[in-house]
Amino acid sequence: MEKISSSSTASETENEFQNFIKLQYLMNRTATTCLREMFKQEWTFRTRFIWQNSRSDAISFITGPGEKVYRQSQSVQKDLIDSGNLDLWDIPILVQAIKIFDSSMTKLTTKMRNHGLDLIKEQRNKLAHHGNTNFSSEQFKEIWKQVTETLLLFGVPANVLNEARNNPLIIGTKENVTKGSTNPNIIRARELKEIGNKLFKDEKYSQAIEKYTEAIKFPGLPFEDLAALYSNRSISFLRVEDFEYAKNDAKGAILVHPTWSKGYFRLGSAYESLGKFLQALKNYELALELDPQNYELKDCRDHCKYIVNKRARDEHLDPLALHTSVVSTVEKMRGRGFESSPHHLLNNQRLNKMMGLAPGICGEGHRYVTGDGRPRDYEQAARCYAEAAAKGSAEGLYNLALLTREGKGVRRDYQEGMRLLREAAAQSHITEMHGNKFSNLGVAEAEHSLGLAYAEGVGVPQCFTTAIDWYERAIKHGSGSSCNNLALMYGQGDGVRRDISKAIAIWKIGCYYKTPRAMENLALEYLSMCNIENGWKWHDYAIAEGGSITMGLRKSEFVNILGPNPYPPIDKDKLWKELRDEVFRGPLKHLVCTDEPILTLLFGGNLIKIPKEAEEMVKAVGGDTYKSFLVVSHRRGFIVTAQVQKSGLKKEDWNVTAGKIAQKGITDLFGLKPIFIKEMIVTEDHVFEGFVIKLTIIEDAILGRPSIPLIVEDEKKDVQRVFIYNYPQEKNIQSKLGFGCKISIVNPYFRIANDQLAAIRVDDPTTIFFHSDLTDKTRCRFCGKGNSSVMCRKCKRCMYCSKKCLLDDAKFWQHDFICKKRI
């Protein structure tokens, strides 16, 4: 047996990447060439025909001895076998094809030969599934030794193997095709490729595919030419959304040119289009190691890493993992059972939009993202966010960054998304408008996103110290998501010394901020510590807060493992107050947000000090600021409706969104369960079947719209809006649906209206029961007391229990909007 020359000590210190290149050359040049010659030899020995790399050879193989091999091959391998071109057959195909035949080699038995074939295939699989381009000296030596010894047995000369080891192979970042060839097959194939390229630029992708396919069929093409053709056909298949064929062609490009970055790039793109982001990420990383300065590759890598990590965090199951807008955040806050404060009067979406203010523009963008009240349109959303961002809105910058990083509605550019996040995070977390201070929505969210990027190393070098800095900054500005992520770092020891006590303290701040995922992880941590009572307590609190969907899904698992919850139901309000006191006395109290505007947005005006400009209103209405907001907005609706009617528009011209859920009418109220407004707070449209809500109408009905808007009060004095559709708007409507009338609604439909605020919707008037005998037109328009005797001297229609209520109604609730003798 010939000996292979021993390598110098310098080879032992060659970098790991060069080891990868040498192994690729050994496998995909030397070994495959050897196996192709072996197959040709066995084929000729058994069939008496010479293999010509033709389609007829392929048919003879598939319908003859190779039928089983073909049947058991994957689709991409079947395509390669179909071509009949041995230059395209990879090691797995060649090994299986050779093993069909008994060995014709005089020095090797069939058993010895097949053992060697299996060994080459095994080492090839190690190389193919290694996942990166770094091979240590030990890994390199192991594979090299086993493969070269086997190839020597198969008759490969030692000098060929030495050439494979010492060959200064050029790493492919470009096509590196051989110029000036006189081979007519190569010349024609290149001509077809250029025609295909022109068709591709003209967006005639199907015709381009035909030209590339025609070129690929020519035998004897250099591997660089063949790889480029497969690469070009792969991206053409991507353009016509034939992702499986795109994937197969990308694999073909890698097969014939394994050190060319573009093959891995194409395969990553195909996997990304198929929604297989983890496989896409691996191929993008391989491509980047071969072409580390490629900006487009970096962007694709960062995007896939972002999506993979996002899915690993189950953000699709987190009710707070949505695009951020003022209106949606206020609604989330109210959806947790807390009322809105007068602060949010300035954040009314329609008013802000008419005034050209950023919060209203962002609210419009958010509706395009969610498809609420209009078709989902990311391009329109991006335009809205960009308009707000141009006005300096952190909210607009943050939401535009989300779309830019994912390429929704704008060209994907992860680094541009990061720039937008930094610009948003650089703003003050408190902003001022019309002399009032507000939480600058988008700042804390951007700070959290930057912390996440540094923690996971997405788009920036991984740096846990920087991640902690951003997380802590966001926590101080009210980010419960940052609480959860920072607690996970301490709980799992990711980049910091593991500290369970600190993790629990941070999770509790997140619970104080009412973050469902923090509640969930705190519950799981307590259960892992065998603290069953606290585990169940925070589990139930997460669900009670309308929180974690994953926790709701896991409840059956909890019951199966721990048995039924033996502890009494939690009092969530009491628990929250105890938690508030704990975090403000705890060791991390310096991280807890104390800024009044942020707390207002988080918890609502009834839990903290109301801004000074609203103090008089709050005193006048007993703290019920949400009622004030609804009443004033409703009364303003009379003015808006009158202006619309003057413009010539009819009620049929209004933009109306159909209800998402149908109500069922019934004939009587017998057997129905009573329900109240606060019990109807949910985060999405819902019909409460089998329930009835009894309501008093506390404002006049507005006519001339597609629906009849009402303001109602339940028996617990809580207030909500009602919109009644399909009811005749007759002249005497105020006697049935006007001020002081009492009605019951069966199977009430709780709806998130087009303005992103909650309401009760009635599409079927048969679900309304009128209690005309209980109508009280003498109740006070301001405080609600009955038997009022003070009448407005101007309209002579509205009654009050005292002169003070009459004056307060005019001062706080804009009585002049309804001060008319007839409505």
Tab-separated table of C-alpha atoms in Angstrom, residues 237-522:
chain	number	residue	atom	x	y	z
A	237	PHE	CA	-38.528	29.279	-8.228
A	238	LEU	CA	-38.677	31.496	-5.129
A	239	ARG	CA	-40.144	34.305	-7.193
A	240	VAL	CA	-42.970	32.056	-8.455
A	241	GLU	CA	-43.428	30.744	-4.876
A	242	ASP	CA	-42.490	27.170	-5.710
A	243	PHE	CA	-40.488	26.850	-2.519
A	244	GLU	CA	-39.806	23.107	-2.574
A	245	TYR	CA	-38.191	23.306	-6.024
A	246	ALA	CA	-36.250	26.356	-4.848
A	247	LYS	CA	-34.969	24.335	-1.897
A	248	ASN	CA	-33.980	21.392	-4.098
A	249	ASP	CA	-32.046	23.595	-6.529
A	250	ALA	CA	-30.238	25.314	-3.662
A	251	LYS	CA	-29.182	21.899	-2.417
A	252	GLY	CA	-28.002	21.117	-5.949
A	253	ALA	CA	-25.833	24.257	-5.947
A	254	ILE	CA	-24.290	23.228	-2.608
A	255	LEU	CA	-23.737	19.702	-3.846
A	256	VAL	CA	-21.647	20.721	-6.847
A	257	HIS	CA	-19.927	23.717	-5.196
A	258	PRO	CA	-19.953	23.256	-1.385
A	259	THR	CA	-17.615	26.176	-0.664
A	260	TRP	CA	-19.701	28.747	-2.533
A	261	SER	CA	-21.653	31.006	-0.188
A	262	LYS	CA	-24.543	31.598	-2.558
A	263	GLY	CA	-25.723	27.983	-2.423
A	264	TYR	CA	-26.236	28.239	1.334
A	265	PHE	CA	-27.782	31.692	0.860
A	266	ARG	CA	-30.316	30.265	-1.583
A	267	LEU	CA	-31.096	27.332	0.695
A	268	GLY	CA	-31.594	29.714	3.618
A	269	SER	CA	-33.980	31.803	1.515
A	270	ALA	CA	-35.964	28.717	0.539
A	271	TYR	CA	-36.270	27.523	4.119
A	272	GLU	CA	-37.270	31.022	5.236
A	273	SER	CA	-40.021	31.091	2.590
A	274	LEU	CA	-41.224	27.710	3.869
A	275	GLY	CA	-41.412	29.139	7.413
A	276	LYS	CA	-38.542	26.923	8.603
A	277	PHE	CA	-36.561	29.709	10.222
A	278	LEU	CA	-34.195	27.551	12.269
A	279	GLN	CA	-32.972	25.706	9.154
A	280	ALA	CA	-32.779	29.044	7.335
A	281	LEU	CA	-30.673	30.519	10.136
A	282	LYS	CA	-28.170	27.644	10.004
A	283	ASN	CA	-27.662	28.081	6.267
A	284	TYR	CA	-27.356	31.861	6.502
A	285	GLU	CA	-24.665	31.417	9.153
A	286	LEU	CA	-22.797	28.951	6.915
A	287	ALA	CA	-23.030	31.419	4.024
A	288	LEU	CA	-21.699	34.237	6.213
A	289	GLU	CA	-18.677	32.226	7.247
A	290	LEU	CA	-17.865	31.896	3.552
A	291	ASP	CA	-18.722	35.539	2.792
A	292	PRO	CA	-18.500	37.459	6.097
A	293	GLN	CA	-18.840	40.986	4.633
A	294	ASN	CA	-22.125	40.389	2.803
A	295	TYR	CA	-24.615	42.927	4.228
A	296	GLU	CA	-27.657	41.218	2.710
A	297	LEU	CA	-26.645	37.911	4.289
A	298	LYS	CA	-26.189	39.586	7.671
A	299	ASP	CA	-29.659	41.087	7.431
A	300	CYS	CA	-31.201	37.708	6.559
A	301	ARG	CA	-29.292	36.048	9.397
A	302	ASP	CA	-30.400	38.682	11.908
A	303	HIS	CA	-34.017	38.491	10.748
A	304	CYS	CA	-34.177	34.709	11.087
A	305	LYS	CA	-32.440	34.795	14.449
A	306	TYR	CA	-34.987	37.378	15.582
A	307	ILE	CA	-37.914	35.202	14.430
A	308	VAL	CA	-36.455	31.996	15.921
A	309	ASN	CA	-35.952	33.658	19.304
A	310	LYS	CA	-39.365	35.328	19.109
A	311	ARG	CA	-41.038	31.956	18.541
A	312	ALA	CA	-38.997	30.377	21.323
A	313	ARG	CA	-40.411	33.026	23.659
A	314	ASP	CA	-43.984	32.057	22.603
A	315	GLU	CA	-44.776	35.719	21.861
A	316	HIS	CA	-47.713	34.608	19.719
A	317	LEU	CA	-49.294	33.380	22.975
A	318	ASP	CA	-48.598	36.558	24.930
A	319	PRO	CA	-51.560	38.976	24.881
A	320	LEU	CA	-49.227	41.950	25.327
A	321	ALA	CA	-46.877	41.038	22.449
A	322	LEU	CA	-48.621	43.324	19.959
A	323	HIS	CA	-47.797	46.504	18.094
A	324	THR	CA	-47.945	49.360	20.552
A	325	SER	CA	-50.313	52.292	20.162
A	326	VAL	CA	-51.811	54.674	22.681
A	327	VAL	CA	-55.334	53.577	21.924
A	328	SER	CA	-54.600	49.845	22.122
A	329	THR	CA	-52.648	50.300	25.358
A	330	VAL	CA	-55.482	52.233	26.965
A	331	GLU	CA	-57.900	49.518	25.903
A	332	LYS	CA	-55.639	46.811	27.340
A	333	MET	CA	-55.540	48.770	30.585
A	334	ARG	CA	-59.305	49.056	30.710
A	335	GLY	CA	-59.580	45.406	29.716
A	336	ARG	CA	-57.850	44.552	32.975
A	337	GLY	CA	-60.688	46.121	34.892
A	338	PHE	CA	-59.356	49.637	35.364
A	339	GLU	CA	-60.953	52.793	34.133
A	340	SER	CA	-59.428	55.327	31.838
A	341	SER	CA	-58.370	58.695	33.235
A	342	PRO	CA	-59.082	62.186	31.802
A	343	HIS	CA	-55.480	62.019	30.545
A	344	HIS	CA	-56.674	59.832	27.729
A	345	LEU	CA	-59.217	62.336	26.470
A	346	LEU	CA	-56.302	63.854	24.575
A	347	ASN	CA	-55.418	60.436	23.181
A	348	ASN	CA	-58.756	59.888	21.460
A	349	GLN	CA	-57.814	58.388	18.115
A	350	ARG	CA	-60.202	60.321	15.906
A	351	LEU	CA	-59.588	63.659	17.578
A	352	ASN	CA	-55.815	63.250	17.349
A	353	LYS	CA	-56.034	62.127	13.736
A	354	MET	CA	-58.124	65.176	12.784
A	355	MET	CA	-55.597	67.396	14.557
A	356	GLY	CA	-52.685	65.590	12.842
A	357	LEU	CA	-51.222	64.469	16.170
A	358	ALA	CA	-48.879	61.475	16.281
A	359	PRO	CA	-50.916	59.274	18.678
A	360	GLY	CA	-53.899	59.361	16.346
A	361	ILE	CA	-51.738	58.670	13.287
A	362	CYS	CA	-50.151	55.680	15.071
A	363	GLY	CA	-53.588	54.447	16.093
A	364	GLU	CA	-54.562	54.477	12.439
A	365	GLY	CA	-51.423	52.483	11.613
A	366	HIS	CA	-52.229	49.996	14.327
A	367	ARG	CA	-55.644	49.370	12.782
A	368	TYR	CA	-53.983	48.553	9.460
A	369	VAL	CA	-51.645	46.107	11.238
A	370	THR	CA	-54.410	44.273	13.090
A	371	GLY	CA	-57.045	44.510	10.352
A	372	ASP	CA	-59.474	46.105	12.784
A	373	GLY	CA	-62.212	47.826	10.809
A	374	ARG	CA	-60.304	47.659	7.543
A	375	PRO	CA	-58.254	45.188	5.494
A	376	ARG	CA	-54.843	44.377	6.939
A	377	ASP	CA	-52.311	46.479	5.031
A	378	TYR	CA	-48.724	46.702	6.275
A	379	GLU	CA	-47.738	49.267	3.663
A	380	GLN	CA	-50.430	51.666	4.865
A	381	ALA	CA	-49.429	50.955	8.463
A	382	ALA	CA	-45.796	51.719	7.670
A	383	ARG	CA	-46.814	55.021	6.051
A	384	CYS	CA	-48.750	55.998	9.189
A	385	TYR	CA	-45.889	55.063	11.505
A	386	ALA	CA	-43.385	56.867	9.266
A	387	GLU	CA	-45.546	60.003	9.309
A	388	ALA	CA	-45.693	59.884	13.104
A	389	ALA	CA	-41.952	59.167	13.304
A	390	ALA	CA	-41.271	62.218	11.133
A	391	LYS	CA	-43.092	64.267	13.777
A	392	GLY	CA	-40.650	62.887	16.371
A	393	SER	CA	-43.029	60.302	17.821
A	394	ALA	CA	-41.300	57.528	19.797
A	395	GLU	CA	-44.456	55.483	19.305
A	396	GLY	CA	-44.136	55.845	15.533
A	397	LEU	CA	-40.404	55.077	15.586
A	398	TYR	CA	-40.917	51.934	17.653
A	399	ASN	CA	-43.740	50.520	15.545
A	400	LEU	CA	-41.934	51.379	12.304
A	401	ALA	CA	-38.879	49.540	13.688
A	402	LEU	CA	-40.981	46.410	14.217
A	403	LEU	CA	-42.187	46.457	10.611
A	404	THR	CA	-38.712	47.239	9.253
A	405	ARG	CA	-37.056	44.383	11.122
A	406	GLU	CA	-39.602	41.914	9.747
A	407	GLY	CA	-39.938	43.447	6.274
A	408	LYS	CA	-43.667	44.065	6.574
A	409	GLY	CA	-44.844	46.915	4.360
A	410	VAL	CA	-41.267	48.177	3.918
A	411	ARG	CA	-38.001	46.718	2.652
A	412	ARG	CA	-36.575	44.507	5.366
A	413	ASP	CA	-33.500	46.024	6.974
A	414	TYR	CA	-32.700	44.777	10.437
A	415	GLN	CA	-29.990	47.366	11.081
A	416	GLU	CA	-32.325	50.191	10.064
A	417	GLY	CA	-34.843	48.761	12.521
A	418	MET	CA	-32.193	48.862	15.237
A	419	ARG	CA	-31.411	52.488	14.357
A	420	LEU	CA	-35.080	53.396	14.734
A	421	LEU	CA	-35.200	51.670	18.114
A	422	ARG	CA	-32.179	53.620	19.325
A	423	GLU	CA	-33.754	56.874	18.136
A	424	ALA	CA	-36.965	56.066	20.036
A	425	ALA	CA	-35.069	55.009	23.171
A	426	ALA	CA	-33.056	58.250	23.130
A	427	GLN	CA	-36.200	60.282	23.845
A	428	SER	CA	-37.457	61.225	27.277
A	429	HIS	CA	-39.896	58.699	28.708
A	430	ILE	CA	-42.214	61.585	29.637
A	431	THR	CA	-43.664	63.925	27.026
A	432	GLU	CA	-45.781	67.054	27.320
A	433	MET	CA	-48.850	68.063	25.335
A	434	HIS	CA	-51.073	71.075	25.913
A	435	GLY	CA	-49.403	71.623	29.294
A	436	ASN	CA	-50.085	68.044	30.446
A	437	LYS	CA	-47.480	65.331	31.013
A	438	PHE	CA	-47.876	61.894	29.433
A	439	SER	CA	-46.031	58.633	29.213
A	440	ASN	CA	-44.024	58.798	25.980
A	441	LEU	CA	-45.271	55.559	24.515
A	442	GLY	CA	-42.628	53.690	22.521
A	443	VAL	CA	-39.630	54.667	24.654
A	444	ALA	CA	-39.809	51.813	27.186
A	445	GLU	CA	-40.796	49.414	24.414
A	446	ALA	CA	-37.732	50.394	22.388
A	447	GLU	CA	-35.503	50.081	25.451
A	448	HIS	CA	-36.867	46.582	26.034
A	449	SER	CA	-36.280	45.593	22.397
A	450	LEU	CA	-32.681	46.803	22.580
A	451	GLY	CA	-32.134	44.820	25.779
A	452	LEU	CA	-33.507	41.750	24.047
A	453	ALA	CA	-31.247	42.282	21.020
A	454	TYR	CA	-28.102	42.468	23.177
A	455	ALA	CA	-29.176	39.520	25.327
A	456	GLU	CA	-29.687	37.301	22.272
A	457	GLY	CA	-26.976	38.787	20.052
A	458	VAL	CA	-29.379	39.629	17.238
A	459	GLY	CA	-28.155	42.479	15.018
A	460	VAL	CA	-25.525	43.405	17.621
A	461	PRO	CA	-22.728	41.495	19.368
A	462	GLN	CA	-24.127	39.588	22.328
A	463	CYS	CA	-23.419	41.548	25.520
A	464	PHE	CA	-25.262	40.662	28.719
A	465	THR	CA	-24.011	43.744	30.593
A	466	THR	CA	-25.502	46.054	27.954
A	467	ALA	CA	-28.677	43.968	27.903
A	468	ILE	CA	-29.096	44.377	31.662
A	469	ASP	CA	-28.573	48.143	31.369
A	470	TRP	CA	-31.337	48.434	28.750
A	471	TYR	CA	-33.679	46.121	30.678
A	472	GLU	CA	-33.247	48.080	33.920
A	473	ARG	CA	-33.813	51.347	32.097
A	474	ALA	CA	-37.022	49.958	30.580
A	475	ILE	CA	-38.192	48.600	33.954
A	476	LYS	CA	-37.848	52.049	35.487
A	477	HIS	CA	-40.107	53.274	32.699
A	478	GLY	CA	-42.809	50.693	33.354
A	479	SER	CA	-41.824	47.728	31.132
A	480	GLY	CA	-43.143	44.487	32.583
A	481	SER	CA	-41.673	42.537	29.662
A	482	SER	CA	-38.202	43.689	30.683
A	483	CYS	CA	-38.956	42.560	34.224
A	484	ASN	CA	-39.734	39.104	32.910
A	485	ASN	CA	-36.649	38.860	30.698
A	486	LEU	CA	-34.233	40.178	33.322
A	487	ALA	CA	-35.693	37.819	35.925
A	488	LEU	CA	-35.169	34.916	33.510
A	489	MET	CA	-31.515	35.904	33.134
A	490	TYR	CA	-31.002	35.771	36.903
A	491	GLY	CA	-33.184	32.689	37.328
A	492	GLN	CA	-31.307	30.696	34.681
A	493	GLY	CA	-27.871	32.238	35.154
A	494	ASP	CA	-27.705	33.531	31.577
A	495	GLY	CA	-24.734	35.911	31.445
A	496	VAL	CA	-24.997	36.641	35.187
A	497	ARG	CA	-24.501	34.736	38.415
A	498	ARG	CA	-27.651	32.730	39.128
A	499	ASP	CA	-29.718	34.440	41.832
A	500	ILE	CA	-33.222	33.023	42.397
A	501	SER	CA	-34.113	35.559	45.105
A	502	LYS	CA	-33.312	38.450	42.800
A	503	ALA	CA	-35.214	36.794	39.955
A	504	ILE	CA	-38.336	36.466	42.136
A	505	ALA	CA	-38.060	40.108	43.236
A	506	ILE	CA	-37.853	41.265	39.609
A	507	TRP	CA	-40.740	39.008	38.550
A	508	LYS	CA	-42.837	40.584	41.290
A	509	ILE	CA	-42.189	44.030	39.844
A	510	GLY	CA	-43.447	42.627	36.542
A	511	CYS	CA	-46.533	41.285	38.325
A	512	TYR	CA	-47.061	44.731	39.845
A	513	TYR	CA	-46.974	46.092	36.287
A	514	LYS	CA	-49.633	43.439	35.494
A	515	THR	CA	-47.500	41.521	32.991
A	516	PRO	CA	-49.014	38.041	32.410
A	517	ARG	CA	-45.761	36.368	31.362
A	518	ALA	CA	-44.052	37.530	34.571
A	519	MET	CA	-46.935	36.051	36.605
A	520	GLU	CA	-46.649	32.800	34.693
A	521	ASN	CA	-42.907	32.423	35.203
A	522	LEU	CA	-43.177	33.382	38.867
